[in-house]
Amino acid sequence: MEPITLRTGRLLLRPFEEWDEPALATACDDPDIQRFVPVPEPYTLKDAEEFVRGVSANGWREDTMYNFGVFTRGGTGGGADRGDGGAEDGRAADSGTGGELVGSVGLVRLSLHTAERQAELGFWTARGHRRRGYTTEAARAVVDWAFTALGVERLEWLAQVENAGSRAVAQRLGFVEEGIARARIVHRGTRRDARVAALLPSDLGHPQPTPCLPSPARG
């Protein structure tokens, strides 16, 4: 699909561009991110170039991954600010590129053209911008877009059991934990247990296109 831009009250979410590569390299060359996120270690400018120009761009083009850089509102450009988390076609949006890079949010493992209509939410926050609510704010915009524009019917989150920060964001977004999957994540050559949670459109008051038949065990 064509890349889009999302806005919240404080943030601009857009696909990474080539001029973001130095900031991306600096943000991801952080042991706190590398501990849980499958990025190269160390993370170099070349790694950032490969991600921005290859992985991220191809993800949008091939509908396999929709990744957003999260930036503070600001920078150049003077179009009207919507401030409502709304989406705009990236080509038609105002020329503002945002201010400082504060993190990234994206949808991976997309199954939008099958009956499952599922996706997985992933995110990280750059050092110096944590504990400000940025990631929750940005992720909420992506969640709403996934349910209202993409037709996602089940959004999943998973993270290593020890990743308390990611779990806290998922809880604030309303994800319902479904258990611990043994050896679910392969990271740095070892298998790690992962917490698994899900969010349905109906959890946030959106229509649930495919009817749900909950198991009696859930009652």
mmCIF file of C-alpha atoms in Angstrom:
data_model
loop_
_atom_site.group_PDB
_atom_site.id
_atom_site.type_symbol
_atom_site.label_atom_id
_atom_site.label_comp_id
_atom_site.label_asym_id
_atom_site.label_seq_id
_atom_site.Cartn_x
_atom_site.Cartn_y
_atom_site.Cartn_z
ATOM 1 C CA MET A 1 0.000 0.000 0.000
ATOM 2 C CA GLU A 2 0.992 3.617 -0.293
ATOM 3 C CA PRO A 3 2.792 4.830 2.859
ATOM 4 C CA ILE A 4 0.689 7.064 5.081
ATOM 5 C CA THR A 5 1.191 9.594 7.853
ATOM 6 C CA LEU A 6 -0.591 9.520 11.220
ATOM 7 C CA ARG A 7 -0.832 12.366 13.703
ATOM 8 C CA THR A 8 -1.585 12.565 17.407
ATOM 9 C CA GLY A 9 -1.623 15.537 19.727
ATOM 10 C CA ARG A 10 2.152 15.465 20.229
ATOM 11 C CA LEU A 11 3.509 13.164 17.551
ATOM 12 C CA LEU A 12 3.942 12.604 13.836
ATOM 13 C CA LEU A 13 4.121 9.016 12.594
ATOM 14 C CA ARG A 14 5.524 8.440 9.109
ATOM 15 C CA PRO A 15 7.710 5.923 7.277
ATOM 16 C CA PHE A 16 11.427 6.449 7.769
ATOM 17 C CA GLU A 17 13.234 8.431 5.070
ATOM 18 C CA GLU A 18 16.897 8.476 4.114
ATOM 19 C CA TRP A 19 17.575 11.647 6.110
ATOM 20 C CA ASP A 20 16.449 9.791 9.274
ATOM 21 C CA GLU A 21 19.197 7.192 9.017
ATOM 22 C CA PRO A 22 21.769 8.835 11.329
ATOM 23 C CA ALA A 23 19.170 9.350 14.057
ATOM 24 C CA LEU A 24 17.889 5.799 13.601
ATOM 25 C CA ALA A 25 21.411 4.384 13.880
ATOM 26 C CA THR A 26 22.040 6.329 17.079
ATOM 27 C CA ALA A 27 18.722 5.271 18.625
ATOM 28 C CA CYS A 28 19.099 1.569 17.854
ATOM 29 C CA ASP A 29 22.723 1.348 18.960
ATOM 30 C CA ASP A 30 21.440 1.118 22.522
ATOM 31 C CA PRO A 31 21.856 -1.954 24.762
ATOM 32 C CA ASP A 32 18.383 -1.433 26.221
ATOM 33 C CA ILE A 33 16.816 -1.754 22.768
ATOM 34 C CA GLN A 34 19.138 -4.534 21.626
ATOM 35 C CA ARG A 35 18.282 -6.557 24.728
ATOM 36 C CA PHE A 36 14.768 -7.194 23.428
ATOM 37 C CA VAL A 37 14.472 -5.981 19.816
ATOM 38 C CA PRO A 38 15.943 -8.075 16.966
ATOM 39 C CA VAL A 39 18.228 -5.380 15.573
ATOM 40 C CA PRO A 40 21.915 -5.798 14.699
ATOM 41 C CA GLU A 41 24.409 -5.437 17.529
ATOM 42 C CA PRO A 42 26.201 -3.063 17.208
ATOM 43 C CA TYR A 43 23.815 -1.023 15.065
ATOM 44 C CA THR A 44 25.626 1.017 12.427
ATOM 45 C CA LEU A 45 24.684 3.623 9.860
ATOM 46 C CA LYS A 46 24.840 0.903 7.214
ATOM 47 C CA ASP A 47 22.259 -1.098 9.170
ATOM 48 C CA ALA A 48 19.989 1.939 9.261
ATOM 49 C CA GLU A 49 20.391 2.446 5.510
ATOM 50 C CA GLU A 50 19.496 -1.177 4.818
ATOM 51 C CA PHE A 51 16.417 -0.968 7.012
ATOM 52 C CA VAL A 52 15.103 2.336 5.667
ATOM 53 C CA ARG A 53 15.835 1.772 1.983
ATOM 54 C CA GLY A 54 15.168 -1.958 1.944
ATOM 55 C CA VAL A 55 13.251 -3.625 4.758
ATOM 56 C CA SER A 56 10.875 -0.791 5.634
ATOM 57 C CA ALA A 57 10.260 0.397 2.079
ATOM 58 C CA ASN A 58 9.669 -3.147 0.854
ATOM 59 C CA GLY A 59 7.314 -3.817 3.750
ATOM 60 C CA TRP A 60 4.992 -1.039 2.619
ATOM 61 C CA ARG A 61 5.325 -1.971 -1.038
ATOM 62 C CA GLU A 62 4.676 -5.682 -0.484
ATOM 63 C CA ASP A 63 2.152 -5.372 2.370
ATOM 64 C CA THR A 64 4.311 -7.433 4.721
ATOM 65 C CA MET A 65 5.160 -4.762 7.304
ATOM 66 C CA TYR A 66 3.932 -1.222 7.966
ATOM 67 C CA ASN A 67 6.586 0.564 10.008
ATOM 68 C CA PHE A 68 6.422 4.129 11.294
ATOM 69 C CA GLY A 69 9.098 6.372 12.678
ATOM 70 C CA VAL A 70 7.667 8.350 15.592
ATOM 71 C CA PHE A 71 8.663 12.009 15.740
ATOM 72 C CA THR A 72 7.714 14.963 17.879
ATOM 73 C CA ARG A 73 5.383 17.375 16.159
ATOM 74 C CA GLY A 74 7.430 20.136 14.579
ATOM 75 C CA GLY A 75 10.126 20.494 11.954
ATOM 76 C CA THR A 76 9.429 22.085 8.609
ATOM 77 C CA GLY A 77 6.160 22.282 6.784
ATOM 78 C CA GLY A 78 3.055 24.291 7.335
ATOM 79 C CA GLY A 79 0.001 22.221 6.527
ATOM 80 C CA ALA A 80 -3.004 22.151 8.799
ATOM 81 C CA ASP A 81 -2.560 20.015 11.892
ATOM 82 C CA ARG A 82 -5.358 17.547 12.391
ATOM 83 C CA GLY A 83 -4.245 16.386 15.842
ATOM 84 C CA ASP A 84 -6.776 13.534 15.841
ATOM 85 C CA GLY A 85 -4.687 10.504 15.011
ATOM 86 C CA GLY A 86 -6.089 10.595 11.498
ATOM 87 C CA ALA A 87 -4.321 9.135 8.489
ATOM 88 C CA GLU A 88 -3.202 10.871 5.359
ATOM 89 C CA ASP A 89 -1.668 9.624 2.155
ATOM 90 C CA GLY A 90 2.032 10.300 2.546
ATOM 91 C CA ARG A 91 2.208 12.093 -0.788
ATOM 92 C CA ALA A 92 -0.728 14.349 -0.064
ATOM 93 C CA ALA A 93 0.216 15.242 3.515
ATOM 94 C CA ASP A 94 1.739 18.583 4.390
ATOM 95 C CA SER A 95 5.496 18.907 4.009
ATOM 96 C CA GLY A 96 6.175 18.633 7.766
ATOM 97 C CA THR A 97 8.585 15.829 8.520
ATOM 98 C CA GLY A 98 8.377 16.058 12.281
ATOM 99 C CA GLY A 99 10.969 16.990 14.873
ATOM 100 C CA GLU A 100 13.036 14.640 16.980
ATOM 101 C CA LEU A 101 12.957 10.858 16.578
ATOM 102 C CA VAL A 102 11.439 9.344 19.704
ATOM 103 C CA GLY A 103 10.846 5.765 18.593
ATOM 104 C CA SER A 104 9.135 3.447 16.169
ATOM 105 C CA VAL A 105 5.801 1.620 15.998
ATOM 106 C CA GLY A 106 4.714 -0.849 13.378
ATOM 107 C CA LEU A 107 2.576 -3.750 12.278
ATOM 108 C CA VAL A 108 4.329 -6.983 11.336
ATOM 109 C CA ARG A 109 3.290 -10.538 10.435
ATOM 110 C CA LEU A 110 0.413 -9.136 8.424
ATOM 111 C CA SER A 111 -2.396 -11.422 7.278
ATOM 112 C CA LEU A 112 -4.810 -8.881 5.850
ATOM 113 C CA HIS A 113 -5.973 -10.778 2.785
ATOM 114 C CA THR A 114 -6.982 -14.021 4.500
ATOM 115 C CA ALA A 115 -9.838 -14.945 6.813
ATOM 116 C CA GLU A 116 -7.545 -14.464 9.812
ATOM 117 C CA ARG A 117 -7.076 -10.701 9.222
ATOM 118 C CA GLN A 118 -4.394 -10.523 11.893
ATOM 119 C CA ALA A 119 -1.332 -8.410 12.597
ATOM 120 C CA GLU A 120 1.255 -8.058 15.346
ATOM 121 C CA LEU A 121 2.084 -4.747 17.004
ATOM 122 C CA GLY A 122 5.720 -3.905 17.715
ATOM 123 C CA PHE A 123 7.425 -0.808 19.099
ATOM 124 C CA TRP A 124 10.539 0.643 20.708
ATOM 125 C CA THR A 125 11.376 3.953 22.351
ATOM 126 C CA ALA A 126 14.620 5.878 21.999
ATOM 127 C CA ARG A 127 16.716 6.653 25.051
ATOM 128 C CA GLY A 128 15.877 10.048 26.459
ATOM 129 C CA HIS A 129 12.219 9.808 25.427
ATOM 130 C CA ARG A 130 11.017 7.042 27.720
ATOM 131 C CA ARG A 131 8.409 7.426 30.461
ATOM 132 C CA ARG A 132 6.728 10.315 28.653
ATOM 133 C CA GLY A 133 3.810 8.359 27.217
ATOM 134 C CA TYR A 134 5.035 8.762 23.644
ATOM 135 C CA THR A 135 4.963 5.079 22.756
ATOM 136 C CA THR A 136 1.489 4.503 24.143
ATOM 137 C CA GLU A 137 0.211 7.573 22.293
ATOM 138 C CA ALA A 138 1.777 6.507 19.004
ATOM 139 C CA ALA A 139 0.768 2.870 19.342
ATOM 140 C CA ARG A 140 -2.828 3.836 20.085
ATOM 141 C CA ALA A 141 -2.964 5.730 16.776
ATOM 142 C CA VAL A 142 -1.622 2.682 14.924
ATOM 143 C CA VAL A 143 -4.087 0.377 16.699
ATOM 144 C CA ASP A 144 -7.035 2.589 15.740
ATOM 145 C CA TRP A 145 -5.782 2.749 12.143
ATOM 146 C CA ALA A 146 -5.392 -1.034 12.035
ATOM 147 C CA PHE A 147 -8.970 -1.614 13.181
ATOM 148 C CA THR A 148 -10.725 1.153 11.266
ATOM 149 C CA ALA A 149 -8.751 1.395 8.015
ATOM 150 C CA LEU A 150 -7.074 -1.980 7.534
ATOM 151 C CA GLY A 151 -9.854 -4.209 8.824
ATOM 152 C CA VAL A 152 -7.636 -6.057 11.297
ATOM 153 C CA GLU A 153 -9.779 -8.381 13.432
ATOM 154 C CA ARG A 154 -7.148 -9.602 15.872
ATOM 155 C CA LEU A 155 -4.072 -7.637 16.866
ATOM 156 C CA GLU A 156 -1.369 -9.519 18.722
ATOM 157 C CA TRP A 157 1.477 -8.426 20.973
ATOM 158 C CA LEU A 158 4.271 -10.593 22.249
ATOM 159 C CA ALA A 159 7.476 -9.874 24.099
ATOM 160 C CA GLN A 160 10.066 -11.603 26.194
ATOM 161 C CA VAL A 161 8.792 -12.280 29.692
ATOM 162 C CA GLU A 162 11.419 -9.956 31.146
ATOM 163 C CA ASN A 163 10.372 -7.010 28.958
ATOM 164 C CA ALA A 164 8.393 -5.106 31.581
ATOM 165 C CA GLY A 165 8.360 -1.847 29.617
ATOM 166 C CA SER A 166 6.728 -3.373 26.549
ATOM 167 C CA ARG A 167 4.207 -5.182 28.735
ATOM 168 C CA ALA A 168 3.248 -1.930 30.448
ATOM 169 C CA VAL A 169 2.530 -0.275 27.096
ATOM 170 C CA ALA A 170 0.436 -3.248 25.966
ATOM 171 C CA GLN A 171 -1.570 -3.122 29.174
ATOM 172 C CA ARG A 172 -2.247 0.582 28.773
ATOM 173 C CA LEU A 173 -3.481 -0.095 25.237
ATOM 174 C CA GLY A 174 -5.953 -2.667 26.548
ATOM 175 C CA PHE A 175 -4.313 -5.889 25.344
ATOM 176 C CA VAL A 176 -5.590 -9.002 27.110
ATOM 177 C CA GLU A 177 -2.854 -11.426 28.093
ATOM 178 C CA GLU A 178 -3.405 -14.997 26.961
ATOM 179 C CA GLY A 179 -0.460 -16.716 28.602
ATOM 180 C CA ILE A 180 3.240 -17.448 28.258
ATOM 181 C CA ALA A 181 4.419 -19.229 25.121
ATOM 182 C CA ARG A 182 7.465 -21.363 25.817
ATOM 183 C CA ALA A 183 10.529 -20.737 23.651
ATOM 184 C CA ARG A 184 8.424 -18.521 21.378
ATOM 185 C CA ILE A 185 11.078 -15.913 20.527
ATOM 186 C CA VAL A 186 14.518 -16.635 19.089
ATOM 187 C CA HIS A 187 16.846 -13.813 20.139
ATOM 188 C CA ARG A 188 20.650 -13.675 19.954
ATOM 189 C CA GLY A 189 20.842 -17.394 19.292
ATOM 190 C CA THR A 190 18.635 -18.579 22.167
ATOM 191 C CA ARG A 191 14.936 -19.294 22.535
ATOM 192 C CA ARG A 192 13.088 -17.118 25.035
ATOM 193 C CA ASP A 193 9.687 -17.496 26.663
ATOM 194 C CA ALA A 194 7.228 -14.787 25.634
ATOM 195 C CA ARG A 195 4.087 -13.233 26.999
ATOM 196 C CA VAL A 196 1.310 -13.250 24.412
ATOM 197 C CA ALA A 197 -1.655 -10.876 24.381
ATOM 198 C CA ALA A 198 -4.338 -9.834 21.932
ATOM 199 C CA LEU A 199 -6.649 -6.922 21.251
ATOM 200 C CA LEU A 200 -9.914 -7.210 19.323
ATOM 201 C CA PRO A 201 -11.814 -4.368 17.650
ATOM 202 C CA SER A 202 -14.719 -4.953 20.049
ATOM 203 C CA ASP A 203 -12.392 -4.347 23.018
ATOM 204 C CA LEU A 204 -12.214 -0.706 21.921
ATOM 205 C CA GLY A 205 -15.827 -0.331 20.852
ATOM 206 C CA HIS A 206 -15.255 -0.987 17.148
ATOM 207 C CA PRO A 207 -17.420 -3.436 15.168
ATOM 208 C CA GLN A 208 -16.183 -7.031 15.059
ATOM 209 C CA PRO A 209 -16.737 -7.943 11.372
ATOM 210 C CA THR A 210 -16.451 -11.699 11.844
ATOM 211 C CA PRO A 211 -18.676 -12.966 14.679
ATOM 212 C CA CYS A 212 -16.827 -14.357 17.699
ATOM 213 C CA LEU A 213 -17.795 -17.588 19.475
ATOM 214 C CA PRO A 214 -15.937 -17.472 22.812
ATOM 215 C CA SER A 215 -15.052 -20.722 24.499
ATOM 216 C CA PRO A 216 -17.140 -21.546 27.600
ATOM 217 C CA ALA A 217 -13.825 -21.759 29.459
ATOM 218 C CA ARG A 218 -13.496 -17.969 29.113
ATOM 219 C CA GLY A 219 -16.632 -17.501 31.175
#
